[in-house]
Structures are given as structure tokens and as C-alpha cells.
Amino acid sequence: EIGVRLVGSEMCIRDRKEAINKTYTEKLQAIDKNVSELIAKKAKAGGFNVVLAKGVVLYGGTDITASIAKEVK
């Protein structure tokens, strides 16, 4: 009987963990979509054809990171 309860509890914990992971993934995808759309909007408005991650650029260019971060918050 104790073994059956433990198995049931483990299943409940596993199901809850899966639900939490699913919710987390959905929220993260929504945030990513929102940020990507904002970057695209800013890029078009600024006349940029290409937007690179800040860490990729060694020198030059126009950094729009601060303006994106301001709007995301």
C-alpha cells in the first residue's frame, strides 16, 4: 500500500512538473516573439537591414540595445 501511494505521488509530481514546464515554455515563447517583433519594428523604423546580437559586433554599427530594453520593460 505504501508503494502504491509513492508511485501515485511520483506520478502527481511528474504531471505537475510537466505542466509547469509547459507553462514556462509558452510564456518564454511569447516573450521571445514580443521582443523579436519589437526589434523588427525598431530596425525598420531606423532603416536597418540587419540586426546582430551585441556580442557579435566587435566594432562599429549602431547599438539599439538600450532602446529595445527600455520598451521591453
PDB file of N, CA and C in Angstrom:
ATOM      1  N   GLU A   1       0.818  -1.198   0.000  1.00  0.00           N
ATOM      2  CA  GLU A   1       0.000   0.000   0.000  1.00  0.00           C
ATOM      3  C   GLU A   1       0.863   1.263   0.000  1.00  0.00           C
ATOM      4  N   ILE A   2       1.946   1.262   0.767  1.00  0.00           N
ATOM      5  CA  ILE A   2       2.843   2.415   0.795  1.00  0.00           C
ATOM      6  C   ILE A   2       3.490   2.603  -0.573  1.00  0.00           C
ATOM      7  N   GLY A   3       3.887   1.486  -1.202  1.00  0.00           N
ATOM      8  CA  GLY A   3       4.487   1.557  -2.537  1.00  0.00           C
ATOM      9  C   GLY A   3       3.526   2.147  -3.555  1.00  0.00           C
ATOM     10  N   VAL A   4       2.259   1.806  -3.465  1.00  0.00           N
ATOM     11  CA  VAL A   4       1.248   2.334  -4.381  1.00  0.00           C
ATOM     12  C   VAL A   4       1.092   3.835  -4.177  1.00  0.00           C
ATOM     13  N   ARG A   5       1.100   4.273  -2.917  1.00  0.00           N
ATOM     14  CA  ARG A   5       0.990   5.712  -2.624  1.00  0.00           C
ATOM     15  C   ARG A   5       2.198   6.476  -3.163  1.00  0.00           C
ATOM     16  N   LEU A   6       3.386   5.880  -3.003  1.00  0.00           N
ATOM     17  CA  LEU A   6       4.591   6.533  -3.504  1.00  0.00           C
ATOM     18  C   LEU A   6       4.558   6.673  -5.020  1.00  0.00           C
ATOM     19  N   VAL A   7       4.134   5.635  -5.695  1.00  0.00           N
ATOM     20  CA  VAL A   7       4.040   5.677  -7.152  1.00  0.00           C
ATOM     21  C   VAL A   7       3.026   6.737  -7.566  1.00  0.00           C
ATOM     22  N   GLY A   8       1.914   6.793  -6.883  1.00  0.00           N
ATOM     23  CA  GLY A   8       0.894   7.804  -7.178  1.00  0.00           C
ATOM     24  C   GLY A   8       1.419   9.204  -6.935  1.00  0.00           C
ATOM     25  N   SER A   9       2.161   9.389  -5.865  1.00  0.00           N
ATOM     26  CA  SER A   9       2.740  10.703  -5.560  1.00  0.00           C
ATOM     27  C   SER A   9       3.768  11.099  -6.607  1.00  0.00           C
ATOM     28  N   GLU A  10       4.591  10.135  -7.006  1.00  0.00           N
ATOM     29  CA  GLU A  10       5.595  10.417  -8.037  1.00  0.00           C
ATOM     30  C   GLU A  10       4.932  10.807  -9.353  1.00  0.00           C
ATOM     31  N   MET A  11       3.836  10.136  -9.680  1.00  0.00           N
ATOM     32  CA  MET A  11       3.113  10.466 -10.904  1.00  0.00           C
ATOM     33  C   MET A  11       2.530  11.868 -10.811  1.00  0.00           C
ATOM     34  N   CYS A  12       1.997  12.201  -9.650  1.00  0.00           N
ATOM     35  CA  CYS A  12       1.427  13.529  -9.441  1.00  0.00           C
ATOM     36  C   CYS A  12       2.511  14.600  -9.570  1.00  0.00           C
ATOM     37  N   ILE A  13       3.659  14.357  -8.971  1.00  0.00           N
ATOM     38  CA  ILE A  13       4.783  15.299  -9.047  1.00  0.00           C
ATOM     39  C   ILE A  13       5.252  15.438 -10.489  1.00  0.00           C
ATOM     40  N   ARG A  14       5.370  14.318 -11.186  1.00  0.00           N
ATOM     41  CA  ARG A  14       5.800  14.347 -12.586  1.00  0.00           C
ATOM     42  C   ARG A  14       4.808  15.139 -13.444  1.00  0.00           C
ATOM     43  N   ASP A  15       3.517  14.896 -13.238  1.00  0.00           N
ATOM     44  CA  ASP A  15       2.495  15.608 -14.008  1.00  0.00           C
ATOM     45  C   ASP A  15       2.543  17.110 -13.728  1.00  0.00           C
ATOM     46  N   ARG A  16       2.739  17.466 -12.479  1.00  0.00           N
ATOM     47  CA  ARG A  16       2.816  18.883 -12.102  1.00  0.00           C
ATOM     48  C   ARG A  16       4.050  19.535 -12.714  1.00  0.00           C
ATOM     49  N   LYS A  17       5.165  18.816 -12.694  1.00  0.00           N
ATOM     50  CA  LYS A  17       6.402  19.335 -13.284  1.00  0.00           C
ATOM     51  C   LYS A  17       6.228  19.547 -14.783  1.00  0.00           C
ATOM     52  N   GLU A  18       5.600  18.623 -15.463  1.00  0.00           N
ATOM     53  CA  GLU A  18       5.350  18.757 -16.893  1.00  0.00           C
ATOM     54  C   GLU A  18       4.463  19.963 -17.183  1.00  0.00           C
ATOM     55  N   ALA A  19       3.448  20.178 -16.351  1.00  0.00           N
ATOM     56  CA  ALA A  19       2.558  21.323 -16.528  1.00  0.00           C
ATOM     57  C   ALA A  19       3.310  22.638 -16.321  1.00  0.00           C
ATOM     58  N   ILE A  20       4.163  22.675 -15.315  1.00  0.00           N
ATOM     59  CA  ILE A  20       4.962  23.880 -15.049  1.00  0.00           C
ATOM     60  C   ILE A  20       5.910  24.144 -16.215  1.00  0.00           C
ATOM     61  N   ASN A  21       6.563  23.097 -16.704  1.00  0.00           N
ATOM     62  CA  ASN A  21       7.483  23.250 -17.840  1.00  0.00           C
ATOM     63  C   ASN A  21       6.753  23.734 -19.087  1.00  0.00           C
ATOM     64  N   LYS A  22       5.562  23.228 -19.317  1.00  0.00           N
ATOM     65  CA  LYS A  22       4.768  23.639 -20.477  1.00  0.00           C
ATOM     66  C   LYS A  22       4.398  25.118 -20.364  1.00  0.00           C
ATOM     67  N   THR A  23       3.948  25.538 -19.198  1.00  0.00           N
ATOM     68  CA  THR A  23       3.583  26.939 -18.980  1.00  0.00           C
ATOM     69  C   THR A  23       4.798  27.843 -19.152  1.00  0.00           C
ATOM     70  N   TYR A  24       5.924  27.433 -18.585  1.00  0.00           N
ATOM     71  CA  TYR A  24       7.164  28.201 -18.699  1.00  0.00           C
ATOM     72  C   TYR A  24       7.559  28.365 -20.168  1.00  0.00           C
ATOM     73  N   THR A  25       7.511  27.288 -20.921  1.00  0.00           N
ATOM     74  CA  THR A  25       7.877  27.317 -22.334  1.00  0.00           C
ATOM     75  C   THR A  25       6.952  28.243 -23.122  1.00  0.00           C
ATOM     76  N   GLU A  26       5.659  28.165 -22.848  1.00  0.00           N
ATOM     77  CA  GLU A  26       4.695  29.022 -23.548  1.00  0.00           C
ATOM     78  C   GLU A  26       4.963  30.495 -23.257  1.00  0.00           C
ATOM     79  N   LYS A  27       5.230  30.818 -21.991  1.00  0.00           N
ATOM     80  CA  LYS A  27       5.499  32.210 -21.621  1.00  0.00           C
ATOM     81  C   LYS A  27       6.807  32.695 -22.233  1.00  0.00           C
ATOM     82  N   LEU A  28       7.814  31.854 -22.230  1.00  0.00           N
ATOM     83  CA  LEU A  28       9.103  32.218 -22.811  1.00  0.00           C
ATOM     84  C   LEU A  28       8.972  32.457 -24.317  1.00  0.00           C
ATOM     85  N   GLN A  29       8.196  31.627 -24.998  1.00  0.00           N
ATOM     86  CA  GLN A  29       7.979  31.797 -26.430  1.00  0.00           C
ATOM     87  C   GLN A  29       7.235  33.105 -26.712  1.00  0.00           C
ATOM     88  N   ALA A  30       6.272  33.453 -25.875  1.00  0.00           N
ATOM     89  CA  ALA A  30       5.531  34.708 -26.046  1.00  0.00           C
ATOM     90  C   ALA A  30       6.452  35.909 -25.861  1.00  0.00           C
ATOM     91  N   ILE A  31       7.322  35.845 -24.864  1.00  0.00           N
ATOM     92  CA  ILE A  31       8.282  36.927 -24.629  1.00  0.00           C
ATOM     93  C   ILE A  31       9.229  37.048 -25.818  1.00  0.00           C
ATOM     94  N   ASP A  32       9.746  35.930 -26.289  1.00  0.00           N
ATOM     95  CA  ASP A  32      10.667  35.927 -27.426  1.00  0.00           C
ATOM     96  C   ASP A  32      10.005  36.523 -28.665  1.00  0.00           C
ATOM     97  N   LYS A  33       8.762  36.164 -28.893  1.00  0.00           N
ATOM     98  CA  LYS A  33       8.020  36.692 -30.046  1.00  0.00           C
ATOM     99  C   LYS A  33       7.849  38.200 -29.908  1.00  0.00           C
ATOM    100  N   ASN A  34       7.490  38.654 -28.719  1.00  0.00           N
ATOM    101  CA  ASN A  34       7.295  40.079 -28.471  1.00  0.00           C
ATOM    102  C   ASN A  34       8.587  40.860 -28.712  1.00  0.00           C
ATOM    103  N   VAL A  35       9.693  40.370 -28.176  1.00  0.00           N
ATOM    104  CA  VAL A  35      10.984  41.046 -28.339  1.00  0.00           C
ATOM    105  C   VAL A  35      11.403  41.035 -29.811  1.00  0.00           C
ATOM    106  N   SER A  36      11.225  39.926 -30.483  1.00  0.00           N
ATOM    107  CA  SER A  36      11.589  39.833 -31.905  1.00  0.00           C
ATOM    108  C   SER A  36      10.780  40.816 -32.748  1.00  0.00           C
ATOM    109  N   GLU A  37       9.495  40.931 -32.456  1.00  0.00           N
ATOM    110  CA  GLU A  37       8.646  41.877 -33.187  1.00  0.00           C
ATOM    111  C   GLU A  37       9.073  43.315 -32.919  1.00  0.00           C
ATOM    112  N   LEU A  38       9.423  43.602 -31.674  1.00  0.00           N
ATOM    113  CA  LEU A  38       9.883  44.940 -31.315  1.00  0.00           C
ATOM    114  C   LEU A  38      11.197  45.278 -32.022  1.00  0.00           C
ATOM    115  N   ILE A  39      12.113  44.329 -32.074  1.00  0.00           N
ATOM    116  CA  ILE A  39      13.382  44.539 -32.773  1.00  0.00           C
ATOM    117  C   ILE A  39      13.134  44.793 -34.256  1.00  0.00           C
ATOM    118  N   ALA A  40      12.262  44.015 -34.856  1.00  0.00           N
ATOM    119  CA  ALA A  40      11.954  44.196 -36.280  1.00  0.00           C
ATOM    120  C   ALA A  40      11.354  45.579 -36.529  1.00  0.00           C
ATOM    121  N   LYS A  41      10.470  46.007 -35.659  1.00  0.00           N
ATOM    122  CA  LYS A  41       9.829  47.320 -35.784  1.00  0.00           C
ATOM    123  C   LYS A  41      10.870  48.435 -35.681  1.00  0.00           C
ATOM    124  N   LYS A  42      11.748  48.349 -34.682  1.00  0.00           N
ATOM    125  CA  LYS A  42      12.793  49.354 -34.483  1.00  0.00           C
ATOM    126  C   LYS A  42      13.769  49.349 -35.660  1.00  0.00           C
ATOM    127  N   ALA A  43      14.100  48.175 -36.154  1.00  0.00           N
ATOM    128  CA  ALA A  43      15.041  48.068 -37.266  1.00  0.00           C
ATOM    129  C   ALA A  43      14.466  48.731 -38.520  1.00  0.00           C
ATOM    130  N   LYS A  44      13.220  48.458 -38.817  1.00  0.00           N
ATOM    131  CA  LYS A  44      12.587  49.060 -39.991  1.00  0.00           C
ATOM    132  C   LYS A  44      12.500  50.570 -39.844  1.00  0.00           C
ATOM    133  N   ALA A  45      12.102  51.014 -38.652  1.00  0.00           N
ATOM    134  CA  ALA A  45      11.982  52.459 -38.404  1.00  0.00           C
ATOM    135  C   ALA A  45      13.337  53.155 -38.505  1.00  0.00           C
ATOM    136  N   GLY A  46      14.395  52.468 -38.124  1.00  0.00           N
ATOM    137  CA  GLY A  46      15.737  53.047 -38.169  1.00  0.00           C
ATOM    138  C   GLY A  46      16.451  52.842 -39.489  1.00  0.00           C
ATOM    139  N   GLY A  47      15.810  52.150 -40.405  1.00  0.00           N
ATOM    140  CA  GLY A  47      16.411  51.908 -41.714  1.00  0.00           C
ATOM    141  C   GLY A  47      17.499  50.841 -41.713  1.00  0.00           C
ATOM    142  N   PHE A  48      17.460  49.950 -40.742  1.00  0.00           N
ATOM    143  CA  PHE A  48      18.455  48.883 -40.667  1.00  0.00           C
ATOM    144  C   PHE A  48      18.005  47.674 -41.481  1.00  0.00           C
ATOM    145  N   ASN A  49      18.933  47.086 -42.217  1.00  0.00           N
ATOM    146  CA  ASN A  49      18.652  45.862 -42.976  1.00  0.00           C
ATOM    147  C   ASN A  49      19.015  44.618 -42.184  1.00  0.00           C
ATOM    148  N   VAL A  50      19.967  44.779 -41.257  1.00  0.00           N
ATOM    149  CA  VAL A  50      20.461  43.655 -40.471  1.00  0.00           C
ATOM    150  C   VAL A  50      20.587  44.089 -39.020  1.00  0.00           C
ATOM    151  N   VAL A  51      20.196  43.205 -38.097  1.00  0.00           N
ATOM    152  CA  VAL A  51      20.380  43.439 -36.674  1.00  0.00           C
ATOM    153  C   VAL A  51      21.141  42.235 -36.121  1.00  0.00           C
ATOM    154  N   LEU A  52      22.262  42.519 -35.461  1.00  0.00           N
ATOM    155  CA  LEU A  52      23.106  41.468 -34.896  1.00  0.00           C
ATOM    156  C   LEU A  52      23.075  41.541 -33.378  1.00  0.00           C
ATOM    157  N   ALA A  53      23.336  40.418 -32.742  1.00  0.00           N
ATOM    158  CA  ALA A  53      23.457  40.384 -31.288  1.00  0.00           C
ATOM    159  C   ALA A  53      24.641  41.242 -30.871  1.00  0.00           C
ATOM    160  N   LYS A  54      24.498  41.927 -29.759  1.00  0.00           N
ATOM    161  CA  LYS A  54      25.527  42.863 -29.296  1.00  0.00           C
ATOM    162  C   LYS A  54      26.902  42.208 -29.185  1.00  0.00           C
ATOM    163  N   GLY A  55      26.985  41.009 -28.717  1.00  0.00           N
ATOM    164  CA  GLY A  55      28.251  40.320 -28.534  1.00  0.00           C
ATOM    165  C   GLY A  55      28.938  39.916 -29.822  1.00  0.00           C
ATOM    166  N   VAL A  56      28.242  39.982 -30.940  1.00  0.00           N
ATOM    167  CA  VAL A  56      28.796  39.561 -32.226  1.00  0.00           C
ATOM    168  C   VAL A  56      29.600  40.681 -32.884  1.00  0.00           C
ATOM    169  N   VAL A  57      29.217  41.927 -32.606  1.00  0.00           N
ATOM    170  CA  VAL A  57      29.849  43.073 -33.252  1.00  0.00           C
ATOM    171  C   VAL A  57      31.077  43.510 -32.450  1.00  0.00           C
ATOM    172  N   LEU A  58      32.224  43.525 -33.104  1.00  0.00           N
ATOM    173  CA  LEU A  58      33.452  43.943 -32.441  1.00  0.00           C
ATOM    174  C   LEU A  58      33.643  45.455 -32.514  1.00  0.00           C
ATOM    175  N   TYR A  59      33.235  46.043 -33.622  1.00  0.00           N
ATOM    176  CA  TYR A  59      33.475  47.458 -33.808  1.00  0.00           C
ATOM    177  C   TYR A  59      32.448  48.028 -34.783  1.00  0.00           C
ATOM    178  N   GLY A  60      31.996  49.260 -34.506  1.00  0.00           N
ATOM    179  CA  GLY A  60      31.126  49.968 -35.436  1.00  0.00           C
ATOM    180  C   GLY A  60      29.657  49.630 -35.263  1.00  0.00           C
ATOM    181  N   GLY A  61      28.881  50.197 -36.129  1.00  0.00           N
ATOM    182  CA  GLY A  61      27.451  49.963 -36.122  1.00  0.00           C
ATOM    183  C   GLY A  61      26.723  50.873 -35.147  1.00  0.00           C
ATOM    184  N   THR A  62      25.428  50.738 -35.123  1.00  0.00           N
ATOM    185  CA  THR A  62      24.571  51.496 -34.222  1.00  0.00           C
ATOM    186  C   THR A  62      23.954  50.530 -33.226  1.00  0.00           C
ATOM    187  N   ASP A  63      24.183  50.790 -31.964  1.00  0.00           N
ATOM    188  CA  ASP A  63      23.660  49.911 -30.912  1.00  0.00           C
ATOM    189  C   ASP A  63      22.255  50.343 -30.526  1.00  0.00           C
ATOM    190  N   ILE A  64      21.261  49.492 -30.798  1.00  0.00           N
ATOM    191  CA  ILE A  64      19.864  49.798 -30.449  1.00  0.00           C
ATOM    192  C   ILE A  64      19.410  49.025 -29.204  1.00  0.00           C
ATOM    193  N   THR A  65      20.354  48.412 -28.521  1.00  0.00           N
ATOM    194  CA  THR A  65      20.037  47.581 -27.342  1.00  0.00           C
ATOM    195  C   THR A  65      19.274  48.361 -26.289  1.00  0.00           C
ATOM    196  N   ALA A  66      19.751  49.548 -25.929  1.00  0.00           N
ATOM    197  CA  ALA A  66      19.132  50.334 -24.855  1.00  0.00           C
ATOM    198  C   ALA A  66      17.689  50.717 -25.205  1.00  0.00           C
ATOM    199  N   SER A  67      17.440  51.086 -26.442  1.00  0.00           N
ATOM    200  CA  SER A  67      16.078  51.476 -26.817  1.00  0.00           C
ATOM    201  C   SER A  67      15.136  50.279 -26.815  1.00  0.00           C
ATOM    202  N   ILE A  68      15.643  49.112 -27.167  1.00  0.00           N
ATOM    203  CA  ILE A  68      14.815  47.897 -27.115  1.00  0.00           C
ATOM    204  C   ILE A  68      14.536  47.535 -25.653  1.00  0.00           C
ATOM    205  N   ALA A  69      15.577  47.554 -24.823  1.00  0.00           N
ATOM    206  CA  ALA A  69      15.426  47.207 -23.400  1.00  0.00           C
ATOM    207  C   ALA A  69      14.433  48.145 -22.719  1.00  0.00           C
ATOM    208  N   LYS A  70      14.477  49.410 -23.068  1.00  0.00           N
ATOM    209  CA  LYS A  70      13.573  50.391 -22.453  1.00  0.00           C
ATOM    210  C   LYS A  70      12.113  50.066 -22.762  1.00  0.00           C
ATOM    211  N   GLU A  71      11.849  49.666 -23.996  1.00  0.00           N
ATOM    212  CA  GLU A  71      10.477  49.349 -24.389  1.00  0.00           C
ATOM    213  C   GLU A  71       9.992  48.013 -23.854  1.00  0.00           C
ATOM    214  N   VAL A  72      10.912  47.086 -23.666  1.00  0.00           N
ATOM    215  CA  VAL A  72      10.534  45.765 -23.150  1.00  0.00           C
ATOM    216  C   VAL A  72      10.089  45.876 -21.699  1.00  0.00           C
ATOM    217  N   LYS A  73      10.758  46.713 -20.924  1.00  0.00           N
ATOM    218  CA  LYS A  73      10.430  46.879 -19.504  1.00  0.00           C
ATOM    219  C   LYS A  73       9.145  47.595 -19.405  1.00  0.00           C
TER     220      LYS A  73
END
